[in-house]
XYZ file of C-alpha atoms in Angstrom:
412
model
C 10.600 -1.329 -23.396
C 7.758 -1.572 -20.894
C 5.275 -3.070 -23.350
C 7.463 -6.158 -23.871
C 8.166 -6.965 -20.238
C 7.682 -10.459 -18.874
C 6.508 -10.632 -15.284
C 6.897 -13.472 -12.821
C 4.492 -13.917 -9.937
C 4.672 -16.452 -7.150
C 1.237 -17.962 -6.707
C 1.037 -20.383 -3.792
C 4.860 -20.493 -3.876
C 4.999 -21.654 -7.521
C 6.414 -19.432 -10.272
C 3.894 -18.399 -12.897
C 4.970 -16.514 -16.008
C 2.318 -14.077 -17.144
C 1.936 -13.483 -20.867
C 2.888 -10.098 -22.210
C 0.433 -7.827 -23.973
C 1.271 -4.721 -25.929
C 0.579 -1.445 -24.106
C -0.243 -3.125 -20.789
C 1.565 -2.262 -17.599
C 1.569 -4.874 -14.904
C 0.016 -4.351 -11.533
C 0.260 -6.519 -8.400
C -2.592 -8.937 -7.935
C -5.129 -7.847 -5.344
C -6.788 -10.947 -4.014
C -10.406 -10.885 -2.889
C -11.582 -11.083 0.702
C -12.081 -14.854 0.621
C -9.273 -15.868 -1.724
C -6.264 -13.848 -0.608
C -2.820 -14.469 -2.047
C -1.113 -16.996 0.211
C 1.866 -16.124 2.377
C 3.796 -13.502 0.388
C 2.525 -10.191 -0.862
C 4.144 -9.575 -4.211
C 4.784 -6.861 -6.713
C 5.592 -6.828 -10.404
C 8.563 -5.316 -12.173
C 8.935 -3.215 -15.315
C 11.366 -4.413 -17.942
C 13.710 -6.295 -15.616
C 14.434 -10.014 -15.663
C 14.973 -9.684 -11.925
C 14.271 -6.916 -9.469
C 17.344 -4.747 -8.729
C 19.030 -5.100 -5.363
C 17.956 -1.645 -4.204
C 14.585 -0.088 -5.000
C 13.433 3.319 -3.828
C 10.009 3.229 -2.209
C 8.163 6.324 -3.458
C 4.862 7.249 -1.822
C 3.047 9.941 -3.821
C 0.336 11.032 -1.413
C -2.054 13.974 -1.610
C 0.147 16.185 0.556
C 3.754 15.078 0.031
C 6.187 12.764 -1.698
C 8.058 10.397 0.593
C 11.152 8.431 -0.421
C 12.926 5.643 1.445
C 15.880 3.416 0.514
C 16.596 0.315 2.617
C 18.761 -2.782 2.470
C 18.681 -5.980 4.550
C 21.428 -6.586 7.104
C 22.101 -8.960 9.987
C 19.995 -6.856 12.383
C 16.970 -6.526 10.102
C 17.125 -3.574 7.729
C 19.226 -0.470 7.283
C 17.885 2.851 6.013
C 20.360 4.206 3.476
C 18.512 7.420 2.596
C 15.145 9.055 2.884
C 13.365 12.266 2.082
C 10.010 14.032 2.369
C 8.845 17.141 0.531
C 5.377 18.732 0.427
C 3.397 18.896 -2.806
C 1.726 22.084 -4.018
C -2.011 22.167 -3.219
C -3.984 20.458 -5.968
C -1.040 18.607 -7.546
C -2.391 15.309 -6.203
C -6.014 14.945 -5.078
C -7.179 11.830 -3.216
C -3.975 10.110 -4.374
C -4.776 10.778 -8.035
C -2.081 12.797 -9.810
C -3.601 15.945 -11.326
C -0.515 18.028 -12.155
C 2.115 15.677 -13.590
C 4.739 18.381 -14.160
C 4.617 19.830 -10.631
C 4.577 16.356 -9.073
C 7.618 15.346 -11.144
C 9.480 18.491 -10.029
C 8.919 17.634 -6.364
C 9.944 14.009 -6.937
C 13.162 15.110 -8.640
C 13.926 17.476 -5.761
C 13.303 14.933 -3.012
C 15.421 12.429 -4.947
C 18.319 14.872 -5.228
C 18.028 15.954 -1.590
C 18.094 12.346 -0.375
C 21.455 11.678 -2.100
C 20.408 8.118 -2.834
C 22.561 5.866 -4.983
C 19.682 4.132 -6.806
C 17.337 5.400 -9.497
C 15.018 2.356 -9.600
C 11.601 3.243 -8.261
C 8.609 1.413 -6.822
C 5.259 3.234 -6.715
C 1.720 2.131 -5.976
C -1.759 2.577 -7.321
C -4.599 2.982 -4.879
C -7.331 0.450 -4.335
C -9.888 2.784 -5.871
C -8.281 2.421 -9.292
C -7.777 -1.344 -9.064
C -10.549 -3.849 -9.737
C -10.068 -7.491 -8.792
C -12.295 -10.513 -8.994
C -12.153 -14.312 -9.057
C -13.792 -16.512 -11.660
C -13.940 -20.296 -12.054
C -13.348 -21.909 -15.437
C -13.287 -25.523 -16.716
C -9.937 -27.288 -16.366
C -10.162 -28.511 -19.969
C -9.869 -25.032 -21.521
C -6.845 -24.437 -23.730
C -4.681 -21.372 -23.224
C -6.420 -19.450 -26.013
C -9.856 -20.527 -24.759
C -8.938 -19.408 -21.244
C -7.867 -15.993 -22.495
C -11.094 -15.607 -24.480
C -13.144 -16.669 -21.455
C -11.408 -14.165 -19.184
C -11.913 -11.303 -21.622
C -15.584 -12.221 -21.916
C -16.019 -12.362 -18.132
C -14.086 -9.114 -17.702
C -16.772 -7.205 -19.543
C -19.242 -8.132 -16.800
C -17.052 -7.786 -13.693
C -15.064 -4.638 -14.556
C -17.101 -1.406 -14.384
C -14.990 0.384 -16.996
C -14.613 0.015 -20.764
C -11.841 -2.513 -21.379
C -9.975 -0.095 -23.610
C -9.535 2.180 -20.564
C -7.908 -0.385 -18.286
C -4.809 -2.540 -18.011
C -6.055 -6.112 -17.743
C -4.433 -9.428 -16.913
C -5.172 -12.729 -15.217
C -3.485 -15.739 -13.632
C -4.573 -19.208 -12.600
C -4.230 -19.275 -8.809
C -5.324 -22.832 -8.085
C -8.166 -25.289 -8.180
C -11.731 -24.387 -7.284
C -12.046 -25.882 -3.776
C -15.671 -26.771 -4.545
C -15.030 -28.518 -7.860
C -12.041 -30.532 -9.055
C -13.112 -29.873 -12.650
C -12.617 -26.122 -12.377
C -9.683 -23.764 -12.018
C -9.766 -20.554 -10.007
C -8.591 -17.556 -12.024
C -7.756 -14.136 -10.623
C -8.712 -11.277 -12.941
C -7.186 -7.868 -12.255
C -7.701 -4.530 -13.951
C -6.267 -1.118 -13.246
C -7.443 2.079 -14.847
C -4.823 2.871 -17.459
C -4.631 6.579 -16.670
C -3.757 5.933 -13.019
C -0.708 3.876 -13.965
C 0.326 6.067 -16.908
C 0.400 9.226 -14.795
C 2.669 7.607 -12.215
C 5.017 6.378 -14.915
C 5.034 9.832 -16.520
C 5.987 11.461 -13.214
C 8.815 8.988 -12.602
C 10.263 9.340 -16.091
C 10.035 13.159 -16.065
C 11.969 13.124 -12.786
C 14.756 11.195 -14.542
C 14.124 7.939 -12.656
C 13.386 4.380 -13.750
C 9.958 2.781 -13.043
C 10.676 -0.703 -11.756
C 7.681 -1.821 -9.699
C 4.017 -0.852 -9.672
C 2.343 -2.185 -6.554
C -1.035 -1.879 -4.866
C -1.152 0.250 -1.742
C -2.906 -2.233 0.525
C -0.325 -4.907 -0.321
C 2.565 -2.527 0.322
C 1.140 -1.571 3.734
C 0.811 -5.229 4.644
C 4.337 -6.005 3.439
C 5.775 -3.254 5.644
C 3.942 -4.689 8.632
C 4.994 -8.262 7.946
C 8.642 -7.490 7.229
C 9.280 -4.810 9.845
C 6.837 -5.552 12.662
C 5.106 -8.906 12.250
C 6.522 -12.123 10.920
C 10.071 -11.314 9.851
C 11.404 -8.740 12.250
C 14.613 -10.370 13.413
C 16.457 -11.260 10.241
C 15.111 -10.979 6.693
C 17.507 -13.727 5.593
C 15.908 -16.339 7.864
C 13.909 -19.079 6.200
C 10.111 -18.992 6.338
C 10.218 -22.100 8.549
C 12.511 -20.462 11.097
C 10.465 -17.274 11.139
C 7.205 -19.113 11.699
C 8.765 -21.267 14.400
C 10.122 -18.179 16.166
C 6.907 -16.190 16.194
C 4.723 -19.142 17.186
C 1.072 -18.300 17.812
C 1.498 -14.727 16.559
C 0.805 -15.984 13.029
C -2.786 -16.645 14.139
C -3.314 -13.055 15.209
C -5.804 -10.967 13.215
C -4.372 -7.482 12.784
C -6.027 -4.464 11.199
C -3.673 -1.846 9.766
C -5.246 1.602 9.745
C -3.409 4.263 7.785
C -4.842 7.763 8.190
C -3.199 9.978 5.607
C -3.945 13.451 4.343
C -7.025 12.489 2.352
C -7.314 8.677 2.358
C -8.256 6.317 5.186
C -6.942 2.790 4.477
C -8.131 -0.268 6.428
C -6.247 -3.529 5.753
C -6.804 -6.785 7.673
C -4.144 -9.502 7.887
C -5.010 -13.005 9.098
C -2.665 -16.006 9.043
C -0.139 -13.954 7.080
C -2.625 -13.097 4.326
C -4.397 -9.908 3.352
C -8.024 -10.927 3.757
C -9.727 -7.555 3.470
C -8.973 -3.995 2.433
C -11.008 -0.820 2.257
C -10.281 2.799 1.376
C -12.354 5.856 2.223
C -11.903 9.553 1.351
C -11.102 10.819 4.837
C -7.952 12.113 6.495
C -5.989 14.912 8.105
C -6.808 17.292 5.259
C -10.290 17.651 6.714
C -8.899 18.902 10.033
C -6.561 21.309 8.217
C -9.486 22.751 6.250
C -11.511 23.165 9.453
C -8.589 25.023 11.088
C -8.154 27.195 7.997
C -11.808 28.272 8.032
C -12.199 28.651 11.778
C -9.048 30.732 12.346
C -9.001 32.469 8.939
C -5.535 31.141 8.047
C -3.890 30.229 4.768
C -3.558 26.546 3.902
C 0.154 26.551 4.769
C -0.454 28.397 8.054
C -3.215 25.978 9.036
C -1.031 22.966 8.338
C 1.870 24.376 10.327
C -0.396 25.285 13.262
C -1.871 21.772 13.246
C 1.591 20.251 13.539
C 3.261 22.701 15.925
C 0.387 24.157 17.941
C -0.250 27.756 18.889
C -3.966 27.791 18.055
C -6.663 29.258 20.278
C -7.735 27.773 23.588
C -10.895 26.444 21.945
C -8.955 24.309 19.416
C -9.225 20.983 21.233
C -12.930 21.309 22.022
C -14.130 22.798 18.744
C -11.686 21.304 16.214
C -9.656 18.347 17.417
C -12.188 16.407 19.503
C -14.917 16.438 16.784
C -12.307 15.284 14.232
C -11.207 12.416 16.475
C -14.836 11.428 17.066
C -15.425 11.306 13.314
C -12.267 9.249 12.798
C -13.334 6.770 15.463
C -16.718 6.456 13.758
C -14.927 5.586 10.497
C -12.858 2.942 12.284
C -15.835 1.372 14.082
C -17.845 1.326 10.856
C -14.961 -0.296 8.973
C -14.652 -2.991 11.628
C -18.365 -3.758 11.503
C -18.385 -3.941 7.706
C -15.407 -6.311 7.878
C -17.156 -8.557 10.405
C -20.323 -8.658 8.285
C -18.339 -9.446 5.123
C -16.161 -12.315 6.363
C -16.228 -15.309 8.662
C -13.732 -13.604 10.985
C -15.518 -12.086 13.967
C -12.627 -10.842 16.105
C -9.749 -8.476 15.383
C -6.948 -8.902 17.926
C -5.039 -5.685 17.375
C -5.271 -2.338 15.596
C -2.062 -0.795 14.230
C -2.103 2.900 13.315
C 0.048 4.681 10.763
C -0.126 7.898 8.752
C 0.402 11.471 9.846
C -2.851 11.616 11.818
C -1.729 8.721 14.040
C 0.566 11.182 15.871
C -2.407 12.961 17.462
C -1.860 12.807 21.221
C -3.905 10.132 22.982
C -5.458 8.744 19.796
C -4.512 5.063 20.330
C -6.035 5.021 23.821
C -9.241 6.653 22.624
C -9.614 4.222 19.719
C -8.913 1.266 22.011
C -11.534 2.469 24.490
C -14.143 2.996 21.753
C -13.551 -0.327 19.964
C -12.474 -2.603 22.786
C -9.429 -3.624 20.708
C -5.797 -2.991 21.788
C -4.440 -0.170 19.615
C -0.920 1.083 19.026
C 1.104 3.138 16.561
C 3.366 1.110 14.270
C 7.021 1.151 15.314
C 8.822 0.798 12.006
C 12.223 1.506 13.578
C 12.062 -1.458 15.940
C 14.363 -3.570 13.773
C 15.980 -0.877 11.650
C 19.384 0.767 11.786
C 20.267 4.033 10.053
C 23.171 5.053 7.877
C 25.262 7.988 9.083
C 23.693 10.365 6.544
C 20.151 9.800 7.855
C 18.943 12.073 10.667
C 17.276 9.903 13.297
C 15.297 12.799 14.790
C 13.902 13.820 11.384
C 13.013 10.256 10.449
C 11.339 9.693 13.817
C 9.191 12.763 13.206
C 8.158 11.557 9.742
C 8.022 7.826 10.559
C 4.260 7.346 11.107
C 3.650 8.556 7.543
C 6.407 6.424 5.963
C 4.781 2.976 6.119
C 3.689 2.847 2.467
C 7.126 3.994 1.269
C 8.777 1.279 3.380
C 6.449 -1.359 1.967
C 7.308 -0.302 -1.577
C 11.061 -0.284 -0.881
C 10.734 -3.828 0.484
C 9.108 -5.134 -2.702
C 12.492 -6.551 -3.726
C 12.275 -8.874 -0.712
C 9.471 -10.732 -2.485
C 11.542 -11.812 -5.490
């Protein structure tokens, strides 16, 4: 029974049990730019006292559903199964599920094709549907007074009617400016966004286990597979930090360019300190190709991936798209610099289907003056015999969110 679930979060490495509220689904805490969740990026579980050993990471994007199943081993992680299937046009728009039935059909098919052994699923809501803020309250408040105070404050900081959102809060520490106040994180997610994801999962015959936030899942994939824990997931935090040394001080911006959403997430000292989403992605280039060459949507998408377009394609289609993408990246960097005390990003890491465009990292690096590379999620991953390495390599740049969701069990 989802409405009766108890959820445990680790806040500053201390367990905090969040009270249950009827009809609320629990969503990972998204910490603000200045007060990011320390060290680990966590997710919440549905109806389980503990998170199952294996969770399927399910990325429901605007163009496809991606599934990945992983387990830790002595070399890092092992991919047990994976699958990708396209969604019908219009089933999901800007990561919001429009056609629940069609989306569920595709999810069921990709699940069956993957031949996975688990039915426990982790999905994510996008930043656009999640509202997060920090408030400070007197230490002396009782539990009931604190709840009343949060609900009162929520009416002013959440731009939606409270009966249309899932709302919760947690005390995350002391106000650093006043010993007489506690810092409380208030989080709300539009109810419809969560409900539609749960509906899709259940219709596909699967079990909703974790609802995460996309920016946190991206960061988790980076930290576990590329950044701070790439050698052995069973190592202690102390050993990992000792091994990586000064790398923990590096400021890294993850840039995921999907079909319709551009996600910009900054990690500093192992914390998510900033995240931004914009409605921009490879779909725009596909639409331009479709109009310019008078092709169907499917034909335009295939031509974009495999080539065979006219000799004017690079000059009239691809180069203007790349220029626009670079403008988005440069603007995002400047907004980040103006919004925080951090004034230097050390590295840009690209993911998403668009990241495969030839020469894109070099062009971004030249335009921004920041070293840029495509994420290598397979660096510390082995594959089971039933997983095709060539297929996974082809799909890998677009699998980062699914990996981050599958790794949510590592945070429990």
